[in-house]
Each structure stands twice: as C-alpha cells, then as structure tokens.
PDB file of C-alpha atoms in Angstrom:
ATOM      1  CA  MET F   1      -1.295  39.921 -33.499  1.00 47.00           C
ATOM      2  CA  SER F   2      -4.437  38.094 -32.424  1.00 45.00           C
ATOM      3  CA  ARG F   3      -4.216  34.606 -30.971  1.00 46.00           C
ATOM      4  CA  PHE F   4      -6.672  31.804 -30.479  1.00 45.00           C
ATOM      5  CA  VAL F   5      -6.564  28.339 -28.991  1.00 45.00           C
ATOM      6  CA  LEU F   6      -7.871  25.400 -30.962  1.00 50.00           C
ATOM      7  CA  THR F   7      -8.794  22.379 -28.852  1.00 54.00           C
ATOM      8  CA  MET F   8      -9.157  18.937 -30.356  1.00 61.00           C
ATOM      9  CA  GLY F   9     -10.433  15.803 -28.709  1.00 69.00           C
ATOM     10  CA  TRP F  10     -10.795  12.154 -29.567  1.00 63.00           C
ATOM     11  CA  SER F  11     -14.107  12.873 -31.310  1.00 67.00           C
ATOM     12  CA  ASP F  12     -12.108  14.873 -33.873  1.00 66.00           C
ATOM     13  CA  VAL F  13      -9.989  11.825 -34.737  1.00 69.00           C
ATOM     14  CA  PRO F  14     -11.912   9.860 -37.387  1.00 75.00           C
ATOM     15  CA  HIS F  15      -9.971   6.601 -37.089  1.00 77.00           C
ATOM     16  CA  LEU F  16     -10.928   6.082 -33.409  1.00 73.00           C
ATOM     17  CA  SER F  17     -14.018   3.932 -32.970  1.00 82.00           C
ATOM     18  CA  GLU F  18     -16.455   4.310 -30.075  1.00 81.00           C
ATOM     19  CA  ASP F  19     -15.162   1.091 -28.525  1.00 80.00           C
ATOM     20  CA  GLN F  20     -11.574   2.334 -28.720  1.00 79.00           C
ATOM     21  CA  ARG F  21     -12.541   5.628 -27.089  1.00 74.00           C
ATOM     22  CA  ARG F  22     -14.313   3.833 -24.243  1.00 78.00           C
ATOM     23  CA  GLU F  23     -11.294   1.597 -23.641  1.00 78.00           C
ATOM     24  CA  MET F  24      -8.882   4.539 -23.681  1.00 76.00           C
ATOM     25  CA  LEU F  25     -11.122   6.550 -21.333  1.00 70.00           C
ATOM     26  CA  ALA F  26     -11.408   3.660 -18.874  1.00 73.00           C
ATOM     27  CA  ALA F  27      -7.612   3.432 -18.691  1.00 70.00           C
ATOM     28  CA  LEU F  28      -7.245   7.050 -17.534  1.00 68.00           C
ATOM     29  CA  PRO F  29      -7.524   8.410 -13.979  1.00 62.00           C
ATOM     30  CA  PRO F  30     -10.704  10.521 -13.640  1.00 59.00           C
ATOM     31  CA  HIS F  31      -8.834  13.823 -13.225  1.00 50.00           C
ATOM     32  CA  GLN F  32      -7.134  13.317 -16.617  1.00 59.00           C
ATOM     33  CA  ARG F  33     -10.140  12.275 -18.692  1.00 59.00           C
ATOM     34  CA  ASP F  34     -11.334  15.668 -19.944  1.00 57.00           C
ATOM     35  CA  ALA F  35      -7.793  16.824 -20.628  1.00 57.00           C
ATOM     36  CA  ARG F  36      -6.955  13.746 -22.690  1.00 60.00           C
ATOM     37  CA  SER F  37     -10.273  13.009 -24.396  1.00 64.00           C
ATOM     38  CA  LYS F  38     -11.562  16.540 -25.046  1.00 63.00           C
ATOM     39  CA  GLY F  39      -8.331  18.506 -25.238  1.00 60.00           C
ATOM     40  CA  ILE F  40      -9.356  20.694 -22.298  1.00 51.00           C
ATOM     41  CA  PRO F  41      -6.240  21.886 -20.408  1.00 47.00           C
ATOM     42  CA  GLN F  42      -6.590  21.199 -16.700  1.00 44.00           C
ATOM     43  CA  LEU F  43      -4.584  20.048 -13.726  1.00 43.00           C
ATOM     44  CA  GLY F  44      -7.456  18.404 -11.936  1.00 52.00           C
ATOM     45  CA  SER F  45      -8.657  18.781  -8.358  1.00 65.00           C
ATOM     46  CA  GLY F  46     -10.756  16.874  -5.869  1.00 85.00           C
ATOM     47  CA  ALA F  47     -10.569  13.276  -4.679  1.00 89.00           C
ATOM     48  CA  ILE F  48      -7.523  11.395  -5.915  1.00 92.00           C
ATOM     49  CA  TYR F  49      -9.367   8.081  -5.748  1.00 92.00           C
ATOM     50  CA  PRO F  50     -13.004   8.855  -6.663  1.00 90.00           C
ATOM     51  CA  VAL F  51     -14.206   5.323  -6.010  1.00 91.00           C
ATOM     52  CA  PRO F  52     -17.187   5.002  -3.616  1.00 90.00           C
ATOM     53  CA  GLU F  53     -16.355   3.614  -0.182  1.00 91.00           C
ATOM     54  CA  SER F  54     -19.150   1.077  -0.597  1.00 92.00           C
ATOM     55  CA  GLU F  55     -17.116  -0.553  -3.377  1.00 93.00           C
ATOM     56  CA  ILE F  56     -13.851  -0.902  -1.461  1.00 96.00           C
ATOM     57  CA  ILE F  57     -14.649  -1.358   2.256  1.00 97.00           C
ATOM     58  CA  VAL F  58     -15.379  -4.927   3.327  1.00 98.00           C
ATOM     59  CA  SER F  59     -16.172  -6.646   6.597  1.00 98.00           C
ATOM     60  CA  ASP F  60     -13.182  -8.158   8.362  1.00 98.00           C
ATOM     61  CA  PHE F  61     -12.543 -11.848   7.860  1.00 98.00           C
ATOM     62  CA  GLU F  62      -9.806 -14.292   8.827  1.00 97.00           C
ATOM     63  CA  ILE F  63      -6.982 -14.150   6.290  1.00 97.00           C
ATOM     64  CA  PRO F  64      -6.302 -17.617   4.802  1.00 97.00           C
ATOM     65  CA  VAL F  65      -2.861 -18.890   5.780  1.00 95.00           C
ATOM     66  CA  HIS F  66      -1.828 -19.428   2.148  1.00 96.00           C
ATOM     67  CA  TRP F  67      -2.275 -15.750   1.216  1.00 98.00           C
ATOM     68  CA  PRO F  68       1.069 -13.898   1.113  1.00 98.00           C
ATOM     69  CA  ARG F  69       1.387 -10.753   3.217  1.00 99.00           C
ATOM     70  CA  ALA F  70       3.538  -7.622   3.249  1.00 99.00           C
ATOM     71  CA  TYR F  71       3.348  -4.047   4.502  1.00 99.00           C
ATOM     72  CA  GLY F  72       4.197  -0.529   3.399  1.00 98.00           C
ATOM     73  CA  MET F  73       5.685   1.865   5.965  1.00 97.00           C
ATOM     74  CA  ASP F  74       5.897   5.655   6.180  1.00 94.00           C
ATOM     75  CA  VAL F  75       8.054   7.201   8.904  1.00 91.00           C
ATOM     76  CA  GLY F  76       8.016  10.536  10.700  1.00 82.00           C
ATOM     77  CA  TRP F  77       7.982  11.976  14.199  1.00 76.00           C
ATOM     78  CA  ASN F  78       4.512  13.475  13.900  1.00 84.00           C
ATOM     79  CA  ARG F  79       3.116  10.273  12.443  1.00 88.00           C
ATOM     80  CA  THR F  80       4.518   6.849  11.591  1.00 94.00           C
ATOM     81  CA  ALA F  81       2.223   4.482   9.755  1.00 96.00           C
ATOM     82  CA  ALA F  82       2.130   1.027   8.223  1.00 98.00           C
ATOM     83  CA  ALA F  83      -0.495  -0.621   6.028  1.00 98.00           C
ATOM     84  CA  PHE F  84      -0.602  -4.421   6.019  1.00 99.00           C
ATOM     85  CA  GLY F  85      -1.834  -6.192   2.912  1.00 99.00           C
ATOM     86  CA  ALA F  86      -2.738  -9.784   2.041  1.00 99.00           C
ATOM     87  CA  LEU F  87      -3.011 -10.923  -1.578  1.00 99.00           C
ATOM     88  CA  ASP F  88      -5.595 -13.382  -2.851  1.00 98.00           C
ATOM     89  CA  ARG F  89      -3.587 -14.741  -5.772  1.00 97.00           C
ATOM     90  CA  ASP F  90      -6.612 -16.424  -7.365  1.00 97.00           C
ATOM     91  CA  SER F  91      -8.472 -13.136  -7.850  1.00 98.00           C
ATOM     92  CA  ASP F  92      -5.477 -10.762  -7.628  1.00 98.00           C
ATOM     93  CA  ILE F  93      -7.307  -8.802  -4.912  1.00 98.00           C
ATOM     94  CA  LEU F  94      -5.142  -7.041  -2.332  1.00 99.00           C
ATOM     95  CA  TYR F  95      -6.796  -6.638   1.077  1.00 99.00           C
ATOM     96  CA  ILE F  96      -5.613  -3.970   3.527  1.00 99.00           C
ATOM     97  CA  TYR F  97      -6.362  -5.923   6.686  1.00 98.00           C
ATOM     98  CA  SER F  98      -4.437  -4.091   9.429  1.00 98.00           C
ATOM     99  CA  GLU F  99      -2.835  -0.729  10.107  1.00 98.00           C
ATOM    100  CA  HIS F 100      -0.349   0.897  12.459  1.00 97.00           C
ATOM    101  CA  TYR F 101      -0.888   4.620  12.998  1.00 95.00           C
ATOM    102  CA  ARG F 102       0.892   6.464  15.784  1.00 93.00           C
ATOM    103  CA  GLY F 103       2.744   9.717  16.328  1.00 86.00           C
ATOM    104  CA  GLN F 104       5.548  10.993  18.563  1.00 84.00           C
ATOM    105  CA  ALA F 105       7.006   7.648  19.605  1.00 89.00           C
ATOM    106  CA  GLU F 106      10.454   6.100  19.433  1.00 91.00           C
ATOM    107  CA  PRO F 107      11.300   3.611  16.636  1.00 92.00           C
ATOM    108  CA  SER F 108      11.325   0.764  19.168  1.00 94.00           C
ATOM    109  CA  ILE F 109       7.636   1.388  19.902  1.00 95.00           C
ATOM    110  CA  HIS F 110       6.696   1.312  16.220  1.00 96.00           C
ATOM    111  CA  ALA F 111       8.850  -1.758  15.551  1.00 96.00           C
ATOM    112  CA  GLN F 112       7.250  -3.649  18.430  1.00 97.00           C
ATOM    113  CA  ALA F 113       3.750  -2.871  17.134  1.00 97.00           C
ATOM    114  CA  ILE F 114       4.645  -3.919  13.586  1.00 98.00           C
ATOM    115  CA  LYS F 115       6.296  -7.168  14.676  1.00 98.00           C
ATOM    116  CA  ALA F 116       3.205  -7.996  16.729  1.00 97.00           C
ATOM    117  CA  ARG F 117       1.388  -8.581  13.407  1.00 97.00           C
ATOM    118  CA  GLY F 118       3.972 -11.226  12.515  1.00 96.00           C
ATOM    119  CA  GLU F 119       7.749 -10.940  12.664  1.00 96.00           C
ATOM    120  CA  TRP F 120       7.982 -12.953   9.432  1.00 97.00           C
ATOM    121  CA  ILE F 121       6.136 -10.316   7.371  1.00 98.00           C
ATOM    122  CA  LYS F 122       8.401  -8.289   5.093  1.00 98.00           C
ATOM    123  CA  GLY F 123       7.922  -4.596   4.395  1.00 98.00           C
ATOM    124  CA  VAL F 124       8.861  -1.715   2.131  1.00 97.00           C
ATOM    125  CA  ILE F 125       9.594   1.742   3.470  1.00 96.00           C
ATOM    126  CA  ASP F 126       9.625   5.354   2.330  1.00 92.00           C
ATOM    127  CA  PRO F 127      13.043   6.043   0.719  1.00 90.00           C
ATOM    128  CA  ALA F 128      13.201   9.198   2.853  1.00 85.00           C
ATOM    129  CA  SER F 129      14.038   6.845   5.730  1.00 83.00           C
ATOM    130  CA  ARG F 130      17.632   6.844   4.489  1.00 79.00           C
ATOM    131  CA  GLY F 131      17.768  10.286   6.100  1.00 71.00           C
ATOM    132  CA  ARG F 132      19.256  10.815   9.515  1.00 55.00           C
ATOM    133  CA  SER F 133      17.375  10.380  12.756  1.00 57.00           C
ATOM    134  CA  GLN F 134      17.130  13.503  14.884  1.00 49.00           C
ATOM    135  CA  HIS F 135      17.793  11.343  17.943  1.00 53.00           C
ATOM    136  CA  ASP F 136      21.248   9.921  17.228  1.00 48.00           C
ATOM    137  CA  GLY F 137      22.055  10.711  13.594  1.00 44.00           C
ATOM    138  CA  SER F 138      21.670   7.132  12.371  1.00 62.00           C
ATOM    139  CA  GLN F 139      19.698   6.221   9.261  1.00 85.00           C
ATOM    140  CA  LEU F 140      16.113   5.412  10.186  1.00 88.00           C
ATOM    141  CA  ILE F 141      15.944   2.352   7.964  1.00 91.00           C
ATOM    142  CA  GLU F 142      19.032   0.909   9.645  1.00 92.00           C
ATOM    143  CA  THR F 143      17.505   1.646  13.035  1.00 92.00           C
ATOM    144  CA  TYR F 144      14.367  -0.276  12.128  1.00 94.00           C
ATOM    145  CA  LYS F 145      16.345  -3.148  10.637  1.00 95.00           C
ATOM    146  CA  GLY F 146      18.326  -3.327  13.867  1.00 95.00           C
ATOM    147  CA  LEU F 147      15.024  -3.627  15.717  1.00 96.00           C
ATOM    148  CA  GLY F 148      14.106  -6.709  13.715  1.00 97.00           C
ATOM    149  CA  LEU F 149      12.098  -5.383  10.748  1.00 97.00           C
ATOM    150  CA  ASP F 150      12.790  -6.886   7.304  1.00 97.00           C
ATOM    151  CA  LEU F 151      12.670  -3.762   5.122  1.00 96.00           C
ATOM    152  CA  GLU F 152      13.632  -2.587   1.648  1.00 95.00           C
ATOM    153  CA  PHE F 153      13.181   0.810   0.019  1.00 95.00           C
ATOM    154  CA  ALA F 154       9.911   1.275  -1.853  1.00 96.00           C
ATOM    155  CA  ASP F 155       9.575   2.728  -5.333  1.00 96.00           C
ATOM    156  CA  ASN F 156       8.450   6.297  -4.634  1.00 94.00           C
ATOM    157  CA  SER F 157       7.283   7.238  -8.145  1.00 94.00           C
ATOM    158  CA  VAL F 158       4.279   9.213  -6.905  1.00 94.00           C
ATOM    159  CA  GLU F 159       2.053   9.618  -9.972  1.00 93.00           C
ATOM    160  CA  THR F 160       2.815   6.122 -11.245  1.00 95.00           C
ATOM    161  CA  GLY F 161       2.033   4.722  -7.805  1.00 96.00           C
ATOM    162  CA  ILE F 162      -1.218   6.672  -7.543  1.00 95.00           C
ATOM    163  CA  TYR F 163      -2.259   5.372 -10.948  1.00 94.00           C
ATOM    164  CA  LYS F 164      -1.532   1.759  -9.971  1.00 96.00           C
ATOM    165  CA  VAL F 165      -3.503   2.112  -6.723  1.00 97.00           C
ATOM    166  CA  TRP F 166      -6.401   3.753  -8.578  1.00 95.00           C
ATOM    167  CA  GLU F 167      -6.289   0.995 -11.195  1.00 94.00           C
ATOM    168  CA  ARG F 168      -6.715  -1.621  -8.471  1.00 97.00           C
ATOM    169  CA  LEU F 169      -9.435   0.337  -6.671  1.00 96.00           C
ATOM    170  CA  SER F 170     -11.459   0.994  -9.811  1.00 93.00           C
ATOM    171  CA  SER F 171     -11.245  -2.636 -10.953  1.00 95.00           C
ATOM    172  CA  GLY F 172     -12.204  -4.091  -7.560  1.00 96.00           C
ATOM    173  CA  ARG F 173      -8.719  -5.462  -6.844  1.00 98.00           C
ATOM    174  CA  LEU F 174      -7.995  -3.416  -3.718  1.00 99.00           C
ATOM    175  CA  LYS F 175     -10.198  -3.694  -0.643  1.00 98.00           C
ATOM    176  CA  ILE F 176      -9.943  -2.237   2.864  1.00 98.00           C
ATOM    177  CA  PHE F 177     -11.105  -3.943   6.051  1.00 98.00           C
ATOM    178  CA  ASN F 178     -13.751  -1.986   7.917  1.00 97.00           C
ATOM    179  CA  SER F 179     -11.634  -2.065  11.097  1.00 97.00           C
ATOM    180  CA  CYS F 180      -8.875   0.018   9.432  1.00 98.00           C
ATOM    181  CA  GLN F 181     -10.503   3.288  10.415  1.00 95.00           C
ATOM    182  CA  SER F 182      -7.416   5.491  10.018  1.00 96.00           C
ATOM    183  CA  THR F 183      -7.067   4.185   6.464  1.00 96.00           C
ATOM    184  CA  VAL F 184     -10.713   4.915   5.715  1.00 95.00           C
ATOM    185  CA  SER F 185     -10.416   8.397   7.229  1.00 94.00           C
ATOM    186  CA  GLU F 186      -7.391   9.262   5.083  1.00 94.00           C
ATOM    187  CA  TYR F 187      -9.071   7.822   1.989  1.00 95.00           C
ATOM    188  CA  ARG F 188     -11.912  10.310   2.430  1.00 93.00           C
ATOM    189  CA  LEU F 189      -9.514  13.271   2.702  1.00 92.00           C
ATOM    190  CA  TYR F 190      -6.926  12.316   0.073  1.00 94.00           C
ATOM    191  CA  ARG F 191      -7.248  14.937  -2.658  1.00 92.00           C
ATOM    192  CA  ARG F 192      -5.626  17.414  -5.022  1.00 92.00           C
ATOM    193  CA  ASP F 193      -5.864  21.169  -4.551  1.00 90.00           C
ATOM    194  CA  GLU F 194      -7.059  23.667  -7.171  1.00 87.00           C
ATOM    195  CA  ASN F 195      -3.578  23.608  -8.723  1.00 86.00           C
ATOM    196  CA  GLY F 196      -3.631  19.861  -9.185  1.00 85.00           C
ATOM    197  CA  LYS F 197      -1.105  19.220  -6.421  1.00 90.00           C
ATOM    198  CA  ILE F 198      -1.567  16.484  -3.837  1.00 92.00           C
ATOM    199  CA  VAL F 199      -2.566  17.914  -0.458  1.00 91.00           C
ATOM    200  CA  LYS F 200       0.269  16.678   1.765  1.00 87.00           C
ATOM    201  CA  LYS F 201      -1.741  16.361   4.943  1.00 88.00           C
ATOM    202  CA  ASN F 202      -3.276  13.272   6.517  1.00 88.00           C
ATOM    203  CA  ASP F 203      -1.794  11.100   3.781  1.00 94.00           C
ATOM    204  CA  HIS F 204       0.541   8.762   5.679  1.00 95.00           C
ATOM    205  CA  ILE F 205      -1.366   5.522   5.144  1.00 97.00           C
ATOM    206  CA  MET F 206      -2.200   6.520   1.572  1.00 97.00           C
ATOM    207  CA  ASP F 207       1.563   6.671   1.011  1.00 97.00           C
ATOM    208  CA  CYS F 208       1.951   3.285   2.723  1.00 98.00           C
ATOM    209  CA  ILE F 209      -0.593   1.709   0.389  1.00 98.00           C
ATOM    210  CA  ARG F 210       1.170   3.235  -2.614  1.00 98.00           C
ATOM    211  CA  TYR F 211       4.483   1.747  -1.445  1.00 98.00           C
ATOM    212  CA  LEU F 212       2.782  -1.593  -0.868  1.00 98.00           C
ATOM    213  CA  VAL F 213       1.241  -1.708  -4.345  1.00 98.00           C
ATOM    214  CA  MET F 214       4.392  -0.495  -6.094  1.00 98.00           C
ATOM    215  CA  SER F 215       6.954  -2.637  -4.259  1.00 98.00           C
ATOM    216  CA  GLY F 216       5.496  -4.592  -1.354  1.00 97.00           C
ATOM    217  CA  ILE F 217       3.515  -7.136  -3.358  1.00 97.00           C
ATOM    218  CA  ASP F 218       6.774  -8.434  -4.819  1.00 96.00           C
ATOM    219  CA  ARG F 219       8.072  -9.046  -1.262  1.00 97.00           C
ATOM    220  CA  ALA F 220       4.899 -10.676   0.048  1.00 98.00           C
ATOM    221  CA  LYS F 221       5.305 -14.126   1.581  1.00 97.00           C
ATOM    222  CA  THR F 222       3.214 -16.678   3.397  1.00 97.00           C
ATOM    223  CA  LYS F 223       3.646 -17.538   7.048  1.00 93.00           C
ATOM    224  CA  PRO F 224       6.405 -20.117   7.513  1.00 90.00           C
ATOM    225  CA  VAL F 225       5.264 -23.544   8.639  1.00 83.00           C
ATOM    226  CA  GLU F 226       6.276 -24.122  12.244  1.00 77.00           C
ATOM    227  CA  GLN F 227       8.427 -27.194  12.670  1.00 71.00           C
ATOM    228  CA  PRO F 228       7.357 -29.570  15.474  1.00 71.00           C
ATOM    229  CA  LYS F 229       9.624 -29.476  18.479  1.00 67.00           C
ATOM    230  CA  GLN F 230      11.846 -32.516  18.890  1.00 64.00           C
ATOM    231  CA  SER F 231      11.420 -34.592  22.014  1.00 57.00           C
ATOM    232  CA  ASN F 232      14.195 -34.524  24.590  1.00 58.00           C
ATOM    233  CA  HIS F 233      13.595 -38.175  25.477  1.00 53.00           C
ATOM    234  CA  HIS F 234      16.272 -40.588  24.233  1.00 51.00           C
ATOM    235  CA  TYR F 235      16.088 -44.362  23.883  1.00 46.00           C
ATOM    236  CA  SER F 236      18.558 -45.885  26.320  1.00 46.00           C
ATOM    237  CA  GLY F 237      19.065 -49.105  24.436  1.00 46.00           C
ATOM    238  CA  SER F 238      18.248 -51.145  27.577  1.00 41.00           C
ATOM    239  CA  SER F 239      16.654 -54.559  27.107  1.00 37.00           C
ATOM    240  CA  THR F 240      14.916 -54.579  30.482  1.00 36.00           C
ATOM    241  CA  GLY F 241      11.476 -53.947  28.999  1.00 37.00           C
ATOM    242  CA  TRP F 242       9.223 -50.919  28.493  1.00 33.00           C
ATOM    243  CA  MET F 243       9.148 -50.170  32.231  1.00 35.00           C
ATOM    244  CA  GLY F 244      12.963 -49.913  32.276  1.00 37.00           C
TER     245      GLY F 244
END
C-alpha cells in the first residue's frame, strides 16, 4: 500500500483573509510559524527569543520610586540566580534592572545579596526549591524564608512561560538594562536543539525571567514610605519659660 502526506496551510483555507493570516502569524512564536501556517511538521530549533538585542537592551536609568518591583529566583549549587524587574504601569514595560548570579555558595550568601537590593522586594522561586537541601535536609524555600526572603512558588509552565516572555519581548514590553551582563550573555545562548528541546545549559536567569513574568508581576510592590522617627523630647509642662 502506497502512502503520501498531504500538507495544508492557511493559504488553502478560503475564508481566511490576508489580514486575519497576518494577525494569526504575529501571535505565534517564530519556531511555530511554518508548522502552523504552512502545515510543515517541525519541532523548531535555534534561538528561543529571536528578537535583536538592539531592541531589548537599554541604558541603565534610575528606577522611579512609584514603579513596583519583584524578582524571580532559580536555585542550585552550581548556580543560583535572581532577576529583578520593575514595571512601568503606564506603558506595561517590564525592565530587568538588576541580577544576582553566583555559584557554589551557601543560601545565606545568596539571601544577603538579594536583600541588599531591598528587603521589601517580594520574589517568586523555582518550585524545585521545595526539594531537600543537601546540607541539612531542609526545604530550600523554607531556608530562604528563614533568612528573610519573601518568596512564593512560581508557575513553572515552561512553554506557556516562554510564550509570555517572547510576547513581551517582541512587542517591546520587556527590556534589559545594559549592566545585566549575565542576563545578556544567557539571552544570546538560550536556544532549542535540533529536536526542538530547550538546551538546559546557561539558562538560569532565563528561567528567573520566566518566573518573574508568569508569577512575579502579580507580587510586585512599591517601596514602602519610611515613617519619620518620633522625637524623644517630651514637654515637661513647666511654666518657667522656654529656657526652662
């Protein structure tokens, strides 16, 4: 018995207008466009976020105090990372303005570095942190909470998260400060292999950004207003004049 494969694309569907096809194509990640629009089976390979660096990297600037901030965190002995984001609500642009990127250090070291950016900033963490620490068997997330970090588990839906990050990047709603060099370096290397699988190497901050976009934005808050310190001087009630 002979077999053949018949491929059909959007151009074979008469009720789709050119405008509809353009809109549908724009809503798809680049590695899915041929498969969806032309009916060409493929898994996709190459850069996961094929958006030019010139469109996403910006010069550092002082973050306005009214912009809410949060961070995404990825833990591991070989590398622990955190990506700090600030959201301009008016334009819905998320700026990655700071990063923590260090390997082979105790949780206390990472916690100290993260709190140095602002102890009030809330974060979301890789759900794998509910696993046990090799050091004392405690859950990593509980260890970090005990060290003063305000953390919740992030949504780790990988493909959905990648799509949401790509959607922001491609629409100009996710920018990276030029000083975040580890983030930029990982962005350049973040890719799929010839089988369409994500290359799980040098992807720690990329995971952090995915956690931040998926779950961290909802936890973002502005810096609390510092209350003025009350004076320790008390009025004595004496009527002897201002000199006492």
